[in-house]
Amino acid sequence: MIDEKPDSEGVSALAPFRHGIFRAVWSASLVSNFGGLIQGVGAAWMMTTIATSPYQVALVQASTTLPIMLFALVAGAIADSFDRRKVMLVAQTFMLVVSVLLTVFTYYNLLTPWTLLAFTFLIDSGTALNSPSWQASVGDMVPRNKVPAAVALNSMGFNLTRSVGPAIGGIIVAAAGAAAAFAANAVSYIGLIIVMARWKPDVPVSTLPRESLGAAMGAGLRYVAMSPNIGKVLVRGAAFGFSAGAVLALLPLVARDVVKGDALTYGIMLGAFGIGAVGGALISVRLRQLLSSETMVRCAFAGFAVCAFNAALSHHAWQTSLGLLVGGACWVIALSHFNVTVQMATPRWVVGRVLSVYQTATFGGIALGSWIWGVVADAHGAETALIAAAIAMLAGGAIGLVLPLPQQQVLNLDPLNRFKEPHLALDLKPRSGPIAIMIEYIIRHEDEAEFLATMAERGRIRRRDGARNWTLARDLENPSIWIEHYHTPTWLEYVRHNGRITHADAMVGERLRALHSGDEPPRVRRVIERPTTAGTALVMAKGPIEH
């Protein structure tokens, strides 16, 4: 990681473009996103011509988001465990192959509503595999203080193509049919595949064995569960996706039935949404400097509710498009802010998994909302469904009264890299265990309240990073002695646990050592549990202090 000032204040919205690899990947992604949006218009409009109910039309949106909900956590574990560049190459190649097959099926009139949904599901399964590696790689392309601007630029790039891609997609579909749109998408993957193949990122190589996929997924879920601020982002992201996703899911019906348009009308409406999103991306960095996180997100919920109300009540394409300008801006402001909040609160060792959980929550909300709003539209019409979704958006903004987003803050989440394996008298293997760790503190009576508050934070960090059965005990004969105690299943997991400590985490350890009143540093004992016929034996080893 490039060593620059840790805060993002004063960083311009275009600063990430100074880094060559970011420019190259961003440009290639622009072309790929352009093709993806053309494909999306083709799929959505194709479904309106072969579907038998509005329910199937709304399922197109669900089929694009469901794979992210189902596979994101696995993809996140893969992103943190394997070479992210190679993962992206596999995902892009897979999507290229599926897109070619979709083109062939369409050209030879083999598509049914369910085969179309199957192809869109497979393409977006590739997106689900690609996305955590792509988003986590932003921190490998630019310094940490430029990550917020880079995330905003990625959103801007996608929505820049959305501003013109759907309209062009509508023209292609109207002039040459859906097969041509699907073929354009297949070609669009080639440039990004070439850029990924040439990129040689400089990432640290771990000296520890790779975690199993199940263990890596468990570690990611545990990290999220023990990080309250990230949990708030997940709830708000899911609420936003559930309610706001209705507009995009029902937009084909709005274009066809409400404003009485055609494929070109639908493309122009999506283009208006994209133009608004570009504007939202350009101002999002500035908004982060001016407004609190909660204020930004509440405004985004309210703005999107206005967009949905307008789409329900308007019978003119131009009026609906004006509302979609606002909706597009709010979409990017909210989702990019959620993404930045997660990335800036997560260390590199687990960022792919945490981002995948965030995606599962948000896109799971979109998939569920697309299905529910499709059912409502099938029974009562698209207008009624959009009004109901707008009310849900206002309710989603009100969630902030109970679960407000955390204030923006800068944390140094680079690994501390201060832990060194102690010299052991026993010949332990990496899989030897269970390991029990006891750290003894001597605390003055007047410092007890501060010590307990700090130790509560220490316990959360320990459990979050993989410690088990964490407890704090007090000596009955000498009440000034306090003992922190926890387990790890193996010696390897103990070493891995200490390797996860960040500079921000180390500040907690420094406060504890400052409260320790002994002449020597807090005493650390590391023991391995050994079963015997009479019970469990503890083999003890002493070593240097932990952090």
XYZ file of C-alpha atoms in Angstrom:
547
model
C 0.000 0.000 0.000
C 1.289 3.456 -0.936
C 2.031 5.521 2.125
C 0.076 8.745 1.889
C -1.877 10.774 4.377
C -4.701 8.546 5.631
C -7.569 10.963 5.282
C -9.450 11.712 2.091
C -10.019 15.395 2.764
C -8.579 17.509 -0.031
C -8.457 14.569 -2.470
C -10.154 15.570 -5.728
C -12.862 13.446 -7.299
C -10.550 12.645 -10.245
C -7.361 11.946 -8.253
C -7.451 8.124 -8.793
C -6.954 8.690 -12.542
C -3.339 9.603 -11.782
C -2.694 5.876 -11.297
C -2.193 4.094 -14.619
C -3.697 0.745 -13.698
C -6.833 2.393 -12.354
C -7.206 4.344 -15.612
C -6.763 1.198 -17.702
C -9.158 -0.950 -15.686
C -11.695 1.870 -15.419
C -11.647 2.431 -19.186
C -11.970 -1.269 -19.994
C -14.759 -1.604 -17.431
C -16.514 1.306 -19.109
C -16.696 -0.681 -22.344
C -17.740 -3.856 -20.510
C -20.452 -2.020 -18.581
C -21.634 -0.478 -21.831
C -22.100 -3.949 -23.292
C -23.776 -5.194 -20.132
C -26.348 -2.422 -20.236
C -27.096 -3.088 -23.909
C -27.591 -6.735 -22.968
C -29.873 -5.676 -20.096
C -32.088 -3.654 -22.408
C -32.217 -6.583 -24.826
C -33.149 -9.042 -22.092
C -35.779 -6.793 -20.499
C -37.447 -5.908 -23.789
C -37.169 -9.459 -25.113
C -39.057 -10.615 -22.030
C -41.878 -8.147 -22.701
C -42.350 -9.795 -26.108
C -42.275 -13.433 -24.967
C -43.582 -13.230 -21.376
C -47.145 -14.095 -20.463
C -47.396 -11.843 -17.355
C -45.803 -8.756 -15.720
C -44.501 -11.137 -13.062
C -42.046 -12.672 -15.546
C -40.897 -9.211 -16.675
C -40.025 -8.251 -13.086
C -38.181 -11.556 -12.696
C -35.550 -10.340 -15.170
C -34.395 -7.844 -12.530
C -34.572 -10.558 -9.862
C -32.506 -12.961 -11.977
C -29.725 -10.372 -12.268
C -29.534 -9.723 -8.525
C -30.310 -13.169 -7.090
C -26.866 -14.630 -7.978
C -25.148 -11.909 -5.971
C -27.315 -12.731 -2.976
C -26.657 -16.465 -3.324
C -22.969 -16.563 -4.242
C -21.460 -13.311 -2.964
C -20.125 -14.750 0.309
C -18.399 -17.633 -1.473
C -17.016 -15.159 -4.019
C -15.791 -12.914 -1.208
C -13.953 -15.788 0.444
C -12.395 -16.629 -2.918
C -11.378 -12.974 -3.375
C -9.550 -12.952 -0.027
C -8.000 -16.390 -0.487
C -6.841 -16.389 -4.117
C -5.200 -14.033 -6.584
C -7.947 -11.485 -7.233
C -6.675 -10.746 -10.722
C -7.005 -14.404 -11.727
C -10.436 -14.642 -10.163
C -11.574 -11.687 -12.278
C -10.100 -13.274 -15.396
C -12.036 -16.503 -14.786
C -15.256 -14.589 -14.129
C -14.940 -12.386 -17.229
C -14.160 -15.368 -19.451
C -17.157 -17.277 -18.077
C -19.472 -14.344 -18.809
C -18.070 -14.087 -22.337
C -18.874 -17.746 -23.038
C -22.420 -17.508 -21.610
C -23.094 -14.313 -23.570
C -22.065 -16.027 -26.798
C -24.462 -18.911 -26.036
C -27.279 -16.454 -25.295
C -26.649 -14.784 -28.647
C -26.820 -18.121 -30.449
C -30.035 -19.195 -28.708
C -31.673 -15.877 -29.531
C -30.553 -15.858 -33.153
C -32.048 -19.313 -33.718
C -35.324 -18.462 -31.863
C -34.703 -20.985 -29.094
C -35.441 -18.612 -26.206
C -38.361 -19.054 -23.832
C -39.037 -16.848 -20.781
C -37.371 -19.403 -18.518
C -34.301 -19.996 -20.696
C -33.830 -16.224 -20.906
C -33.999 -16.015 -17.119
C -31.503 -18.890 -16.896
C -29.001 -17.118 -19.153
C -29.308 -13.816 -17.277
C -28.878 -15.749 -14.028
C -25.664 -17.362 -15.328
C -24.228 -14.076 -16.619
C -24.852 -12.416 -13.300
C -23.423 -15.427 -11.484
C -20.194 -14.441 -13.231
C -20.764 -10.900 -12.013
C -21.215 -12.242 -8.483
C -17.842 -14.026 -8.707
C -16.154 -10.972 -10.214
C -17.571 -8.226 -8.021
C -15.900 -8.846 -4.615
C -12.489 -9.270 -6.256
C -13.039 -6.154 -8.367
C -14.168 -3.995 -5.459
C -11.485 -5.305 -3.091
C -8.849 -4.650 -5.775
C -9.580 -0.917 -5.690
C -7.307 -0.733 -2.650
C -4.562 -2.432 -4.688
C -4.850 0.153 -7.460
C -4.926 3.404 -5.469
C -3.784 4.552 -1.987
C -6.270 4.168 0.851
C -7.017 7.897 1.048
C -8.187 7.808 -2.577
C -10.489 4.803 -2.163
C -13.664 6.928 -1.634
C -12.966 8.880 -4.830
C -12.138 5.650 -6.699
C -15.389 4.009 -5.590
C -17.307 7.096 -6.717
C -15.511 7.044 -10.081
C -16.372 3.383 -10.550
C -20.022 4.243 -9.903
C -19.725 7.176 -12.266
C -18.218 4.969 -14.955
C -21.034 2.464 -14.727
C -23.655 5.170 -14.782
C -21.906 7.116 -17.527
C -22.519 4.113 -19.741
C -26.024 3.882 -18.310
C -26.682 7.433 -19.528
C -26.222 6.444 -23.190
C -25.938 2.640 -23.204
C -29.640 1.855 -22.714
C -30.686 4.338 -25.391
C -28.222 2.790 -27.830
C -29.361 -0.612 -26.643
C -32.931 0.382 -27.439
C -31.859 1.474 -30.927
C -29.994 -1.808 -31.479
C -32.943 -3.885 -30.282
C -35.398 -1.885 -32.390
C -33.187 -2.028 -35.493
C -31.485 -5.432 -35.324
C -33.199 -7.404 -32.567
C -32.146 -8.692 -29.156
C -29.536 -11.068 -30.614
C -27.466 -8.092 -31.783
C -27.605 -6.593 -28.268
C -26.428 -9.872 -26.750
C -23.596 -10.106 -29.303
C -22.450 -6.568 -28.449
C -22.238 -7.579 -24.799
C -20.121 -10.637 -25.638
C -17.592 -8.500 -27.516
C -17.402 -5.965 -24.668
C -15.665 -8.426 -22.318
C -12.561 -8.771 -24.498
C -10.864 -5.467 -23.569
C -11.193 -6.018 -19.815
C -9.859 -9.562 -20.149
C -6.763 -8.209 -21.929
C -6.161 -5.512 -19.264
C -6.564 -8.039 -16.445
C -4.169 -10.455 -18.151
C -1.472 -7.742 -18.372
C -1.865 -6.331 -14.851
C 0.761 -7.474 -12.349
C -0.386 -6.132 -8.962
C 2.120 -5.774 -6.143
C 0.335 -7.471 -3.260
C 1.918 -8.955 -0.118
C 2.322 -12.715 -0.103
C 1.050 -14.452 3.013
C 3.461 -16.834 4.734
C 0.564 -18.767 6.254
C -1.329 -21.612 4.565
C -4.535 -20.615 2.796
C -7.708 -20.988 4.850
C -10.261 -23.503 3.664
C -13.233 -21.961 1.885
C -15.577 -22.822 4.754
C -13.236 -21.368 7.376
C -12.724 -18.225 5.306
C -16.482 -17.728 4.948
C -16.926 -18.265 8.678
C -14.222 -15.706 9.444
C -15.945 -13.164 7.201
C -19.336 -13.706 8.819
C -17.774 -13.520 12.280
C -16.045 -10.242 11.422
C -19.321 -8.728 10.263
C -21.228 -10.050 13.291
C -18.688 -8.501 15.667
C -18.620 -5.131 13.850
C -21.762 -3.184 14.874
C -21.175 -0.297 12.488
C -20.957 -2.613 9.499
C -24.182 -4.250 10.651
C -25.948 -0.885 10.450
C -24.766 -0.451 6.865
C -26.122 -3.903 5.967
C -29.572 -3.104 7.335
C -29.749 0.243 5.542
C -28.392 -1.234 2.309
C -30.973 -4.029 2.351
C -33.786 -1.548 3.022
C -32.616 0.701 0.189
C -32.286 -2.184 -2.263
C -35.691 -3.625 -1.337
C -37.557 -0.361 -1.888
C -35.528 1.440 -4.567
C -35.144 -1.659 -6.740
C -38.819 -1.391 -7.647
C -38.185 1.472 -10.060
C -35.660 -0.404 -12.200
C -37.593 -3.672 -11.984
C -40.845 -2.114 -13.189
C -39.397 0.433 -15.603
C -40.036 -1.764 -18.699
C -43.713 -1.862 -17.710
C -43.733 1.889 -17.097
C -42.265 2.460 -20.565
C -44.716 0.081 -22.273
C -47.957 0.497 -20.319
C -47.853 3.810 -18.433
C -46.265 6.156 -20.977
C -47.161 3.935 -23.980
C -43.607 3.787 -25.355
C -41.364 1.227 -27.023
C -37.846 -0.178 -26.577
C -36.299 3.193 -27.449
C -38.440 4.911 -24.813
C -37.251 2.400 -22.242
C -33.647 2.990 -23.257
C -34.044 6.773 -22.995
C -35.528 6.430 -19.512
C -32.637 4.260 -18.406
C -30.329 6.834 -19.957
C -31.911 9.582 -17.844
C -31.364 7.436 -14.773
C -27.725 7.011 -15.792
C -27.180 10.742 -16.363
C -28.510 11.438 -12.882
C -26.217 8.748 -11.509
C -23.177 10.365 -13.139
C -24.075 13.641 -11.462
C -24.529 11.856 -8.154
C -21.094 10.248 -8.470
C -19.434 13.582 -9.247
C -20.885 15.296 -6.178
C -20.689 12.347 -3.768
C -17.117 13.064 -2.655
C -18.022 16.669 -1.905
C -21.184 15.597 -0.095
C -19.130 13.300 2.124
C -17.113 16.331 3.196
C -20.179 18.505 3.857
C -22.785 16.136 5.292
C -22.910 13.398 7.866
C -23.365 9.823 6.681
C -26.896 9.649 8.036
C -27.977 12.899 6.402
C -26.653 11.764 3.012
C -28.502 8.464 3.163
C -31.784 9.937 4.383
C -31.730 12.431 1.518
C -31.078 9.563 -0.909
C -34.078 7.603 0.414
C -36.313 10.674 0.186
C -35.101 11.606 -3.303
C -35.715 8.109 -4.625
C -39.198 8.115 -3.112
C -39.915 11.252 -5.155
C -38.645 9.441 -8.254
C -40.966 6.480 -7.624
C -44.006 8.683 -6.967
C -43.296 10.588 -10.165
C -42.953 7.383 -12.220
C -46.309 6.177 -10.871
C -48.215 9.393 -11.541
C -46.620 10.593 -14.790
C -47.976 9.662 -18.195
C -45.289 11.488 -20.169
C -41.868 10.042 -20.931
C -40.120 13.382 -20.436
C -41.665 13.878 -16.981
C -40.778 10.346 -15.905
C -37.234 10.873 -17.191
C -36.852 14.049 -15.108
C -37.735 12.061 -12.011
C -35.291 9.354 -13.027
C -32.508 11.962 -13.081
C -33.107 12.470 -9.364
C -33.440 8.740 -8.772
C -30.153 7.983 -10.513
C -28.274 10.530 -8.409
C -29.779 9.181 -5.191
C -29.032 5.590 -6.231
C -25.314 6.269 -6.625
C -25.028 8.533 -3.584
C -26.531 5.880 -1.321
C -24.880 2.746 -2.718
C -21.428 4.278 -3.189
C -21.553 5.665 0.343
C -22.490 2.255 1.749
C -19.621 0.716 -0.213
C -17.091 3.315 0.952
C -18.213 2.988 4.564
C -17.676 -0.781 4.442
C -14.282 -0.528 2.711
C -12.953 2.157 5.066
C -14.031 0.152 8.129
C -12.512 -3.162 7.009
C -8.872 -4.341 6.880
C -7.473 -5.821 3.689
C -7.366 -9.419 4.947
C -11.167 -9.663 5.065
C -12.398 -6.827 2.831
C -13.566 -9.111 0.021
C -15.731 -11.153 2.366
C -17.218 -8.139 4.128
C -18.000 -6.480 0.802
C -19.644 -9.712 -0.323
C -21.859 -9.759 2.771
C -22.796 -6.144 2.062
C -23.624 -7.092 -1.524
C -25.681 -10.053 -0.326
C -27.729 -7.752 1.883
C -28.196 -5.000 -0.688
C -28.756 -7.094 -3.794
C -30.762 -9.600 -1.808
C -33.019 -6.682 -0.943
C -33.205 -5.747 -4.630
C -34.029 -9.344 -5.651
C -36.691 -9.715 -2.953
C -38.133 -6.311 -3.771
C -38.196 -7.039 -7.499
C -40.188 -10.197 -6.850
C -42.618 -8.582 -4.374
C -43.171 -5.424 -6.423
C -43.649 -7.610 -9.505
C -46.372 -9.559 -7.706
C -48.037 -6.300 -6.646
C -47.815 -4.959 -10.194
C -49.307 -8.186 -11.556
C -52.273 -7.858 -9.210
C -52.820 -4.096 -9.020
C -50.738 -2.464 -11.754
C -47.277 -0.892 -11.947
C -48.524 2.480 -10.658
C -49.798 1.004 -7.401
C -46.607 -0.999 -6.922
C -44.455 2.113 -7.379
C -46.496 4.133 -4.890
C -46.190 1.337 -2.327
C -42.433 1.162 -2.964
C -42.126 4.933 -2.483
C -43.798 4.636 0.920
C -41.352 1.837 1.768
C -38.461 4.161 0.799
C -39.643 6.815 3.236
C -39.871 4.138 5.932
C -36.335 3.021 5.044
C -35.052 6.531 5.619
C -36.793 6.607 9.005
C -34.827 3.510 10.078
C -31.984 5.964 10.703
C -33.825 7.191 13.784
C -33.139 3.789 15.349
C -30.024 2.630 13.477
C -28.093 5.752 12.410
C -25.045 5.196 10.243
C -21.651 5.750 11.929
C -19.920 9.071 11.534
C -17.194 9.153 8.934
C -13.808 8.478 10.512
C -10.319 7.539 9.417
C -8.796 4.356 10.841
C -5.385 2.910 10.088
C -6.361 -0.634 9.200
C -3.000 -1.668 7.783
C -1.638 -4.797 9.513
C 0.531 -4.077 12.529
C 3.008 -6.850 11.637
C 4.593 -6.637 15.077
C 3.852 -10.154 16.266
C 6.683 -12.666 16.169
C 6.198 -16.293 17.043
C 7.669 -16.958 20.506
C 10.382 -19.540 21.123
C 8.677 -22.722 22.304
C 10.150 -25.582 24.279
C 7.723 -27.974 22.582
C 7.842 -28.956 18.929
C 4.392 -27.770 17.902
C 2.939 -28.392 14.471
C 0.652 -25.830 12.781
C -2.353 -28.074 13.514
C -1.406 -28.648 17.154
C -4.053 -27.497 19.603
C -6.301 -26.391 21.168
C -4.250 -23.414 22.350
C -5.219 -21.425 25.434
C -3.815 -17.939 26.073
C -3.780 -16.166 29.430
C -2.623 -12.558 29.860
C -2.220 -11.244 33.399
C -2.693 -7.566 34.254
C -2.194 -5.715 37.519
C -4.751 -2.917 37.755
C -5.102 -0.228 40.418
C -8.521 0.149 42.026
C -9.020 3.656 40.631
C -8.373 2.400 37.075
C -10.825 -0.494 37.169
C -13.720 1.246 35.389
C -11.514 2.382 32.504
C -9.858 -1.029 32.355
C -13.200 -2.850 32.096
C -14.453 -0.508 29.370
C -11.234 -0.956 27.377
C -11.261 -4.704 27.934
C -14.818 -4.901 26.568
C -13.485 -3.467 23.303
C -10.515 -5.860 23.453
C -12.892 -8.805 23.823
C -14.913 -7.721 20.795
C -11.740 -7.438 18.699
C -10.462 -10.830 19.904
C -13.715 -12.611 19.025
C -14.021 -10.730 15.734
C -10.539 -11.897 14.684
C -11.091 -15.547 15.568
C -10.582 -16.021 19.325
C -12.919 -18.439 21.059
C -14.273 -18.572 24.600
C -12.882 -15.147 25.484
C -13.279 -14.313 29.185
C -11.966 -11.871 31.758
C -11.370 -13.139 35.303
C -10.306 -11.572 38.619
C -8.053 -13.182 41.193
C -9.956 -13.836 44.430
C -6.886 -13.670 46.669
C -5.251 -10.683 44.954
C -8.070 -8.557 43.432
C -5.631 -6.299 41.615
C -4.785 -9.200 39.261
C -6.990 -9.601 36.190
C -6.584 -12.427 33.667
C -7.669 -12.270 30.040
C -8.256 -15.768 28.680
C -9.169 -17.132 25.243
C -8.697 -20.151 22.965
C -7.776 -20.844 19.371
C -8.339 -24.293 17.835
C -4.743 -24.683 16.582
C -1.345 -23.011 16.794
C -1.740 -21.915 13.168
C -4.998 -20.160 14.016
C -3.271 -18.464 16.962
C -0.568 -17.092 14.650
C -3.199 -16.107 12.083
C -5.217 -14.368 14.805
C -2.257 -12.201 15.813
C -1.435 -11.451 12.182
C -4.856 -9.847 11.787
C -4.153 -7.098 14.308
C -4.256 -3.630 12.730
C -2.725 -0.357 13.881
C -6.184 0.756 15.027
C -6.596 -2.441 17.082
C -3.168 -1.955 18.634
C -4.311 1.298 20.216
C -6.574 -0.746 22.491
C -3.614 -2.867 23.565
C -1.581 0.262 24.248
C -4.313 1.633 26.508
C -4.389 -1.641 28.443
C -0.628 -1.644 28.897
C -0.806 1.958 30.109
C -3.317 0.878 32.770
C -1.121 -2.069 33.840
C 0.687 -1.074 37.062
C 3.195 -3.938 37.331
C 6.939 -3.412 37.064
C 7.075 -5.874 34.141
C 4.821 -5.954 31.047
C 1.601 -7.980 31.342
C 2.495 -11.632 31.712
C 1.493 -13.919 28.828
C 1.063 -17.671 29.094
C 0.378 -19.871 26.100
C -0.671 -23.439 26.817
C -1.739 -26.405 24.747
C -4.487 -28.621 26.064
C -3.632 -32.323 26.196
C -6.206 -35.050 26.967
C -5.312 -37.676 29.541
C -7.205 -40.534 31.102
C -7.915 -38.322 34.101
C -8.944 -35.198 32.214
C -7.170 -32.464 30.307
C -3.557 -31.475 30.818
C -2.219 -28.010 30.044
C 1.308 -27.805 28.667
C 2.566 -24.307 29.294
C 4.815 -22.044 27.241
C 5.851 -18.492 28.050
C 6.654 -15.833 25.529
C 6.671 -12.147 24.725
C 3.666 -9.900 25.180
C 0.897 -9.866 22.606
C -0.554 -6.828 20.926
